[in-house]
CSV table of C-alpha atoms in Angstrom, one decimal:
chain,number,residue,atom,x,y,z
A,1,GLN,CA,11.4,13.9,8.8
A,2,VAL,CA,9.4,11.7,6.5
A,3,GLN,CA,6.3,10.2,8.1
A,4,LEU,CA,3.7,7.9,6.7
A,5,VAL,CA,0.5,7.1,8.6
A,6,GLU,CA,-1.8,4.4,7.4
A,7,SER,CA,-5.5,4.0,8.4
A,8,GLY,CA,-8.6,2.1,7.3
A,9,GLY,CA,-7.7,-1.5,8.3
A,10,GLY,CA,-10.1,-3.7,10.2
A,11,LEU,CA,-11.9,-7.0,10.4
A,12,VAL,CA,-14.2,-7.8,7.5
A,13,GLN,CA,-15.8,-10.9,6.0
A,14,ALA,CA,-14.7,-12.5,2.8
A,15,GLY,CA,-16.2,-10.7,-0.2
A,16,ASP,CA,-16.3,-7.3,1.6
A,17,SER,CA,-14.4,-4.2,0.7
A,18,LEU,CA,-12.0,-1.9,2.6
A,19,ARG,CA,-10.2,1.3,1.7
A,20,LEU,CA,-6.8,1.9,3.1
A,21,SER,CA,-5.4,5.4,3.3
A,22,CYS,CA,-1.8,6.6,3.8
A,23,THR,CA,-1.0,10.2,4.5
A,24,ALA,CA,2.5,11.5,4.1
A,25,SER,CA,4.3,14.4,5.6
A,26,GLY,CA,7.8,15.9,5.6
A,27,ARG,CA,8.3,16.1,1.9
A,28,THR,CA,6.6,17.2,-1.3
A,29,PHE,CA,5.2,13.8,-2.1
A,30,SER,CA,3.6,14.8,-5.3
A,31,ARG,CA,7.2,14.3,-6.7
A,32,TYR,CA,7.4,10.6,-5.6
A,33,ALA,CA,6.0,7.3,-6.3
A,34,MET,CA,4.0,5.6,-3.5
A,35,GLY,CA,3.0,2.1,-2.9
A,36,TRP,CA,1.8,-0.7,-0.7
A,37,PHE,CA,3.3,-3.9,0.7
A,38,ARG,CA,1.8,-6.5,3.0
A,39,GLN,CA,3.0,-9.1,5.4
A,40,ALA,CA,1.0,-12.1,6.5
A,41,PRO,CA,1.8,-13.9,9.8
A,42,GLY,CA,4.9,-15.9,9.5
A,43,LYS,CA,5.6,-14.8,5.9
A,44,GLU,CA,7.8,-12.2,4.2
A,45,ARG,CA,6.8,-8.8,3.3
A,46,VAL,CA,5.5,-8.7,-0.3
A,47,PHE,CA,4.6,-6.2,-3.0
A,48,VAL,CA,0.9,-5.2,-3.5
A,49,SER,CA,0.9,-2.1,-5.7
A,50,TRP,CA,2.6,1.1,-6.6
A,51,ILE,CA,1.6,4.4,-8.3
A,52,SER,CA,3.7,7.0,-10.0
A,53,SER,CA,4.0,10.5,-8.8
A,54,SER,CA,1.4,11.8,-11.2
A,55,GLY,CA,-0.9,8.8,-10.8
A,56,GLY,CA,-0.6,8.0,-14.5
A,57,ILE,CA,1.2,4.7,-13.9
A,58,THR,CA,0.1,1.9,-11.6
A,59,ASN,CA,1.2,-1.7,-11.1
A,60,TYR,CA,-0.2,-4.6,-9.1
A,61,ALA,CA,0.8,-8.0,-7.8
A,62,ASP,CA,-1.0,-10.7,-9.7
A,63,SER,CA,-2.7,-11.8,-6.5
A,64,VAL,CA,-4.6,-8.6,-6.3
A,65,LYS,CA,-5.0,-7.5,-9.9
A,66,GLY,CA,-8.6,-6.8,-10.7
A,67,ARG,CA,-9.7,-6.6,-7.1
A,68,PHE,CA,-7.5,-3.8,-5.7
A,69,THR,CA,-7.1,-0.2,-7.0
A,70,ILE,CA,-4.4,2.2,-6.0
A,71,SER,CA,-5.0,6.0,-6.3
A,72,ARG,CA,-3.6,9.2,-4.9
A,73,ASP,CA,-4.6,12.7,-4.1
A,74,ASN,CA,-1.5,14.8,-4.2
A,75,ALA,CA,-3.3,17.9,-2.8
A,76,LYS,CA,-3.8,15.8,0.4
A,77,ASN,CA,-0.4,13.9,0.2
A,78,THR,CA,-2.5,10.8,0.5
A,79,VAL,CA,-2.4,7.4,-1.3
A,80,TYR,CA,-5.4,5.0,-1.2
A,81,LEU,CA,-5.8,1.3,-1.7
A,82,GLN,CA,-9.4,0.3,-2.5
A,83,MET,CA,-9.7,-3.4,-1.8
A,84,ASN,CA,-12.7,-5.3,-3.1
A,85,SER,CA,-13.7,-8.9,-3.1
A,86,LEU,CA,-11.5,-9.5,-0.1
A,87,LYS,CA,-10.3,-13.1,0.5
A,88,PHE,CA,-9.0,-14.8,3.6
A,89,GLU,CA,-5.5,-14.8,2.1
A,90,ASP,CA,-5.5,-11.0,2.0
A,91,THR,CA,-5.2,-11.0,5.7
A,92,ALA,CA,-2.0,-9.2,6.6
A,93,VAL,CA,-0.5,-6.0,7.9
A,94,TYR,CA,-0.5,-3.5,5.1
A,95,TYR,CA,2.4,-1.0,4.8
A,96,CYS,CA,2.6,2.2,2.9
A,97,VAL,CA,5.9,3.1,1.2
A,98,THR,CA,7.4,6.1,-0.6
A,99,ILE,CA,10.5,7.3,-2.4
A,100,MET,CA,11.5,4.5,-4.7
A,101,ARG,CA,15.2,3.7,-4.9
A,102,GLY,CA,15.2,0.4,-6.7
A,103,PRO,CA,12.8,-2.2,-8.1
A,104,ALA,CA,9.3,-1.3,-7.0
A,105,ASN,CA,8.2,-4.8,-6.3
A,106,THR,CA,10.9,-5.4,-3.7
A,107,PRO,CA,11.0,-4.1,-0.1
A,108,GLU,CA,14.5,-2.9,-0.7
A,109,GLY,CA,13.2,-0.7,-3.5
A,110,TRP,CA,11.7,1.9,-1.1
A,111,ASN,CA,13.2,4.3,1.4
A,112,TYR,CA,10.4,5.0,3.8
A,113,TRP,CA,7.7,2.9,5.4
A,114,GLY,CA,4.7,3.5,7.6
A,115,GLN,CA,3.9,1.5,10.7
A,116,GLY,CA,1.3,-0.6,9.0
A,117,THR,CA,-2.4,-1.3,9.4
A,118,GLN,CA,-4.0,-4.7,10.1
A,119,VAL,CA,-6.5,-6.1,7.7
A,120,THR,CA,-8.2,-9.3,8.8
A,121,VAL,CA,-10.5,-11.2,6.5
A,122,SER,CA,-12.7,-13.9,8.0
A,123,SER,CA,-13.7,-16.8,5.8
């Protein structure tokens, strides 16, 4: 059974940084791309970033490019999202995903989802 567990969310002020982690179990995740989506209150779930199985390819939503960095440690089956210069509009539940099956920037493009971790940025 595939399981993704996110951690690292919290309440921060605008301009602060946070690092989210997502640890996977149940598969050899070094073979699979991993990524992050987020969902703000009352809005749809949207793409944030993804990283290839080797870590050699990354992609970001325009809204986070230059502020967020995705990385992974395959020895730990863990993907990270370093979030710097946080803004109020980054407030959302952040979800980890893995095993891509379609377009990476769509929720339908991923097979497995974590439960999410809340990030709240106060202005």
